[in-house]
């Protein structure tokens, strides 16, 4: 660090600058107050006039009470609709989850049934091959002769007839079992579809009945509330039906 010179601050100059700043700020505040005083709004002068409508105070009170009652019932109806919509959404979500689980269970059941059918087919095929191999072995063990001798021999032709009959019975039994399983699957599918259609119709009827019950209860409460407060003024005509229709607006 090189040499430096320390200059002592001038206190007099600093005081003069501070005084000039304070005097300038005071002058601006005084000017602002003087401008506000000069531009202050004067008194408002309005000609007297009569306020209000053509209805009487009793009619205005009755109309105000009716509007308040309608607003209360509308808010209550909105709350009920919100709760109902929320409950319907929750039920729809639950039904969706149940349908997914039911579909998974059905797929698992179909898969198990297919595996069982495959095992049965493999078992029957293996049994068929084993039986055919045994019968072929028996046929090979028979003595060779011409067609006349085969036609005339007794035990050998009986063995061949039995093997042929047994093979045909196996095929018929297998075809019959497959047909029965197909018919059973078809019946189960039709029954499941019928049950789903019945459940959907029951849910639709329950929802319509609940909506009709809520609407009727709302109209009954509105009619019971508005009937004691109805005042028939001269020149005024109305009915509970008109009131109920206004309550839904």
Short mmCIF file of C-alpha atoms in Angstrom, two decimals:
data_model
loop_
_atom_site.label_atom_id
_atom_site.label_comp_id
_atom_site.label_asym_id
_atom_site.label_seq_id
_atom_site.Cartn_x
_atom_site.Cartn_y
_atom_site.Cartn_z
CA UNK A 1 0.00 0.00 0.00
CA UNK A 2 1.39 3.36 -1.01
CA UNK A 3 1.23 6.61 0.91
CA UNK A 4 -2.15 8.32 1.24
CA UNK A 5 -3.57 11.58 2.57
CA UNK A 6 -6.45 11.70 5.08
CA UNK A 7 -8.83 14.62 4.46
CA UNK A 8 -10.91 15.68 7.44
CA UNK A 9 -14.64 16.16 6.54
CA UNK A 10 -16.03 19.70 6.63
CA UNK A 11 -18.78 19.68 9.30
CA UNK A 12 -20.09 23.09 8.28
CA UNK A 13 -20.65 22.04 4.69
CA UNK A 14 -22.42 18.87 5.82
CA UNK A 15 -24.77 20.82 8.09
CA UNK A 16 -25.61 23.25 5.31
CA UNK A 17 -26.49 20.40 2.92
CA UNK A 18 -28.73 18.74 5.50
CA UNK A 19 -30.53 22.00 6.27
CA UNK A 20 -31.09 22.71 2.58
CA UNK A 21 -32.53 19.21 2.06
CA UNK A 22 -34.88 19.49 5.05
CA UNK A 23 -36.04 22.97 3.98
CA UNK A 24 -36.71 21.71 0.44
CA UNK A 25 -38.75 18.75 1.73
CA UNK A 26 -40.73 21.03 4.04
CA UNK A 27 -41.46 23.37 1.15
CA UNK A 28 -42.78 20.44 -0.95
CA UNK A 29 -45.04 19.26 1.89
CA UNK A 30 -46.41 22.79 2.34
CA UNK A 31 -47.12 23.05 -1.37
CA UNK A 32 -48.93 19.70 -1.30
CA UNK A 33 -51.14 20.74 1.62
CA UNK A 34 -51.93 24.06 -0.07
CA UNK A 35 -52.89 22.24 -3.31
CA UNK A 36 -55.19 19.86 -1.40
CA UNK A 37 -56.85 22.77 0.34
CA UNK A 38 -57.42 24.60 -2.94
CA UNK A 39 -58.84 21.54 -4.72
CA UNK A 40 -61.05 20.27 -1.92
CA UNK A 41 -64.53 19.31 -3.26
CA UNK A 42 -67.38 21.51 -2.17
CA UNK A 43 -70.73 20.45 -0.67
CA UNK A 44 -73.08 18.32 -2.81
CA UNK A 45 -76.49 19.78 -3.46
CA UNK A 46 -79.24 17.44 -4.74
CA UNK A 47 -82.89 18.11 -5.22
CA UNK A 48 -85.07 16.05 -2.84
CA UNK A 49 -86.86 13.16 -4.51
CA UNK A 50 -88.96 10.27 -3.41
CA UNK A 51 -87.35 6.85 -3.38
CA UNK A 52 -88.89 3.37 -3.51
CA UNK A 53 -91.12 1.41 -5.89
CA UNK A 54 -94.82 1.00 -6.45
CA UNK A 55 -95.18 -1.83 -3.96
CA UNK A 56 -96.20 -1.37 -0.38
CA UNK A 57 -93.97 -2.20 2.54
CA UNK A 58 -95.93 -5.38 3.35
CA UNK A 59 -95.60 -6.59 -0.24
CA UNK A 60 -91.89 -5.78 -0.27
CA UNK A 61 -91.42 -7.65 3.03
CA UNK A 62 -93.35 -10.64 1.73
CA UNK A 63 -91.38 -10.67 -1.51
CA UNK A 64 -88.11 -10.43 0.40
CA UNK A 65 -89.13 -13.31 2.68
CA UNK A 66 -90.17 -15.40 -0.31
CA UNK A 67 -86.86 -14.76 -2.08
CA UNK A 68 -84.96 -15.66 1.09
CA UNK A 69 -86.95 -18.89 1.48
CA UNK A 70 -86.39 -19.80 -2.16
CA UNK A 71 -82.67 -19.13 -1.87
CA UNK A 72 -82.49 -21.37 1.21
CA UNK A 73 -84.28 -24.20 -0.54
CA UNK A 74 -82.16 -23.73 -3.65
CA UNK A 75 -78.97 -23.94 -1.58
CA UNK A 76 -80.31 -27.01 0.19
CA UNK A 77 -81.28 -28.57 -3.12
CA UNK A 78 -77.80 -27.84 -4.50
CA UNK A 79 -76.20 -29.45 -1.46
CA UNK A 80 -78.42 -32.51 -1.87
CA UNK A 81 -77.60 -32.71 -5.56
CA UNK A 82 -73.88 -32.42 -4.77
CA UNK A 83 -74.09 -35.17 -2.14
CA UNK A 84 -76.12 -37.33 -4.52
CA UNK A 85 -73.66 -36.77 -7.38
CA UNK A 86 -70.73 -37.53 -5.09
CA UNK A 87 -72.44 -40.70 -3.83
CA UNK A 88 -73.27 -41.74 -7.40
CA UNK A 89 -69.66 -41.17 -8.43
CA UNK A 90 -68.43 -43.25 -5.50
CA UNK A 91 -70.91 -46.02 -6.33
CA UNK A 92 -69.86 -45.89 -9.99
CA UNK A 93 -66.21 -46.17 -8.94
CA UNK A 94 -67.02 -49.10 -6.66
CA UNK A 95 -69.05 -50.79 -9.41
CA UNK A 96 -66.19 -50.21 -11.84
CA UNK A 97 -63.72 -51.82 -9.45
CA UNK A 98 -66.12 -54.71 -8.86
CA UNK A 99 -66.54 -55.16 -12.61
CA UNK A 100 -62.76 -55.20 -13.05
CA UNK A 101 -62.38 -57.77 -10.27
CA UNK A 102 -65.25 -59.83 -11.71
CA UNK A 103 -63.67 -59.72 -15.15
CA UNK A 104 -60.33 -60.82 -13.69
CA UNK A 105 -62.03 -63.67 -11.82
CA UNK A 106 -63.88 -64.70 -14.99
CA UNK A 107 -60.66 -64.66 -17.02
CA UNK A 108 -58.95 -66.70 -14.32
CA UNK A 109 -61.85 -69.15 -14.30
CA UNK A 110 -61.77 -69.45 -18.10
CA UNK A 111 -58.01 -69.95 -17.98
CA UNK A 112 -58.36 -72.68 -15.35
CA UNK A 113 -61.11 -74.32 -17.38
CA UNK A 114 -58.99 -74.21 -20.52
CA UNK A 115 -56.05 -75.70 -18.66
CA UNK A 116 -58.31 -78.41 -17.30
CA UNK A 117 -59.60 -79.12 -20.80
CA UNK A 118 -56.05 -79.26 -22.13
CA UNK A 119 -55.01 -81.66 -19.39
CA UNK A 120 -58.09 -83.78 -20.08
CA UNK A 121 -57.36 -83.80 -23.81
CA UNK A 122 -53.72 -84.70 -23.19
CA UNK A 123 -54.79 -87.47 -20.82
CA UNK A 124 -57.35 -88.85 -23.26
CA UNK A 125 -54.90 -88.56 -26.15
CA UNK A 126 -52.23 -90.34 -24.14
CA UNK A 127 -54.74 -92.98 -23.12
CA UNK A 128 -55.82 -93.33 -26.74
CA UNK A 129 -52.24 -93.75 -27.89
CA UNK A 130 -51.52 -96.27 -25.14
CA UNK A 131 -54.64 -98.26 -26.01
CA UNK A 132 -53.88 -98.07 -29.72
CA UNK A 133 -50.32 -99.19 -29.08
CA UNK A 134 -51.57 -102.12 -27.00
CA UNK A 135 -54.09 -103.12 -29.66
CA UNK A 136 -51.48 -102.79 -32.39
CA UNK A 137 -49.16 -104.97 -30.34
CA UNK A 138 -51.94 -107.52 -30.02
CA UNK A 139 -52.60 -107.30 -33.77
CA UNK A 140 -48.92 -107.85 -34.51
CA UNK A 141 -48.89 -110.93 -32.26
CA UNK A 142 -51.61 -112.63 -34.37
CA UNK A 143 -50.57 -115.19 -37.05
CA UNK A 144 -50.47 -113.94 -40.66
CA UNK A 145 -52.96 -115.45 -43.16
CA UNK A 146 -54.95 -114.44 -46.20
CA UNK A 147 -58.29 -112.63 -46.24
CA UNK A 148 -60.34 -115.79 -46.24
CA UNK A 149 -58.68 -117.06 -43.13
CA UNK A 150 -59.13 -113.66 -41.44
CA UNK A 151 -62.78 -113.75 -42.30
CA UNK A 152 -63.16 -117.29 -40.97
CA UNK A 153 -61.12 -117.02 -37.78
CA UNK A 154 -63.01 -116.42 -34.55
CA UNK A 155 -60.93 -115.04 -31.66
CA UNK A 156 -58.65 -112.88 -33.84
CA UNK A 157 -61.54 -111.09 -35.56
CA UNK A 158 -63.21 -110.67 -32.18
CA UNK A 159 -60.08 -108.87 -30.84
CA UNK A 160 -59.93 -106.55 -33.87
CA UNK A 161 -63.66 -105.79 -33.58
CA UNK A 162 -63.27 -105.02 -29.90
CA UNK A 163 -60.32 -102.69 -30.54
CA UNK A 164 -62.18 -100.88 -33.30
CA UNK A 165 -65.32 -100.57 -31.16
CA UNK A 166 -63.27 -99.33 -28.21
CA UNK A 167 -61.54 -96.66 -30.30
CA UNK A 168 -64.86 -95.48 -31.74
CA UNK A 169 -66.40 -95.37 -28.24
CA UNK A 170 -63.46 -93.28 -27.01
CA UNK A 171 -63.89 -90.81 -29.84
CA UNK A 172 -67.64 -90.56 -29.29
CA UNK A 173 -67.16 -90.10 -25.55
CA UNK A 174 -64.59 -87.35 -26.10
CA UNK A 175 -66.82 -85.55 -28.62
CA UNK A 176 -69.75 -85.79 -26.24
CA UNK A 177 -67.71 -84.33 -23.36
CA UNK A 178 -66.45 -81.46 -25.49
CA UNK A 179 -69.99 -80.67 -26.64
CA UNK A 180 -71.27 -80.73 -23.06
CA UNK A 181 -68.49 -78.38 -21.94
CA UNK A 182 -69.28 -75.98 -24.79
CA UNK A 183 -72.98 -76.00 -23.90
CA UNK A 184 -72.13 -75.39 -20.24
CA UNK A 185 -69.94 -72.40 -21.12
CA UNK A 186 -72.68 -71.03 -23.36
CA UNK A 187 -75.29 -71.37 -20.58
CA UNK A 188 -72.99 -69.66 -18.06
CA UNK A 189 -72.32 -66.76 -20.42
CA UNK A 190 -76.06 -66.28 -21.10
CA UNK A 191 -76.83 -66.43 -17.36
CA UNK A 192 -74.13 -63.90 -16.54
CA UNK A 193 -75.37 -61.53 -19.23
CA UNK A 194 -78.95 -61.87 -17.95
CA UNK A 195 -77.81 -61.11 -14.36
CA UNK A 196 -75.87 -58.03 -15.47
CA UNK A 197 -78.88 -56.75 -17.40
CA UNK A 198 -81.14 -57.26 -14.36
CA UNK A 199 -78.67 -55.44 -12.06
CA UNK A 200 -78.44 -52.50 -14.47
CA UNK A 201 -82.25 -52.23 -14.70
CA UNK A 202 -82.55 -52.42 -10.89
CA UNK A 203 -79.99 -49.63 -10.44
CA UNK A 204 -81.78 -47.46 -12.99
CA UNK A 205 -85.16 -47.96 -11.28
CA UNK A 206 -83.66 -47.24 -7.84
CA UNK A 207 -82.04 -44.04 -9.09
CA UNK A 208 -85.29 -42.86 -10.72
CA UNK A 209 -87.32 -43.65 -7.57
CA UNK A 210 -84.82 -41.81 -5.37
CA UNK A 211 -84.88 -38.76 -7.63
CA UNK A 212 -88.70 -38.77 -7.70
CA UNK A 213 -88.83 -39.10 -3.90
CA UNK A 214 -86.44 -36.18 -3.36
CA UNK A 215 -88.38 -33.95 -5.78
CA UNK A 216 -91.72 -34.78 -4.14
CA UNK A 217 -90.32 -34.17 -0.65
CA UNK A 218 -88.89 -30.84 -1.77
CA UNK A 219 -92.23 -29.73 -3.26
CA UNK A 220 -94.12 -30.83 -0.12
CA UNK A 221 -91.77 -28.91 2.18
CA UNK A 222 -91.98 -25.85 -0.04
CA UNK A 223 -95.78 -26.01 -0.08
CA UNK A 224 -95.98 -26.41 3.72
CA UNK A 225 -93.63 -23.47 4.28
CA UNK A 226 -95.25 -21.06 1.87
CA UNK A 227 -98.92 -21.80 2.65
CA UNK A 228 -99.15 -19.92 6.04
CA UNK A 229 -97.25 -16.88 4.71
CA UNK A 230 -99.36 -16.35 1.58
CA UNK A 231 -101.16 -13.00 1.74
CA UNK A 232 -103.73 -12.19 -0.92
CA UNK A 233 -103.42 -8.50 -1.76
CA UNK A 234 -106.03 -6.63 -3.81
CA UNK A 235 -105.25 -6.99 -7.46
CA UNK A 236 -102.80 -9.85 -6.81
CA UNK A 237 -103.44 -13.38 -8.06
CA UNK A 238 -101.29 -16.47 -7.44
CA UNK A 239 -101.35 -20.15 -6.57
CA UNK A 240 -99.21 -22.73 -4.89
CA UNK A 241 -98.48 -24.23 -8.27
CA UNK A 242 -97.02 -20.90 -9.44
CA UNK A 243 -95.02 -20.72 -6.23
CA UNK A 244 -93.70 -24.24 -6.65
CA UNK A 245 -92.71 -23.48 -10.22
CA UNK A 246 -90.86 -20.35 -9.09
CA UNK A 247 -89.06 -22.38 -6.43
CA UNK A 248 -87.37 -24.42 -9.13
CA UNK A 249 -86.08 -21.36 -11.03
#
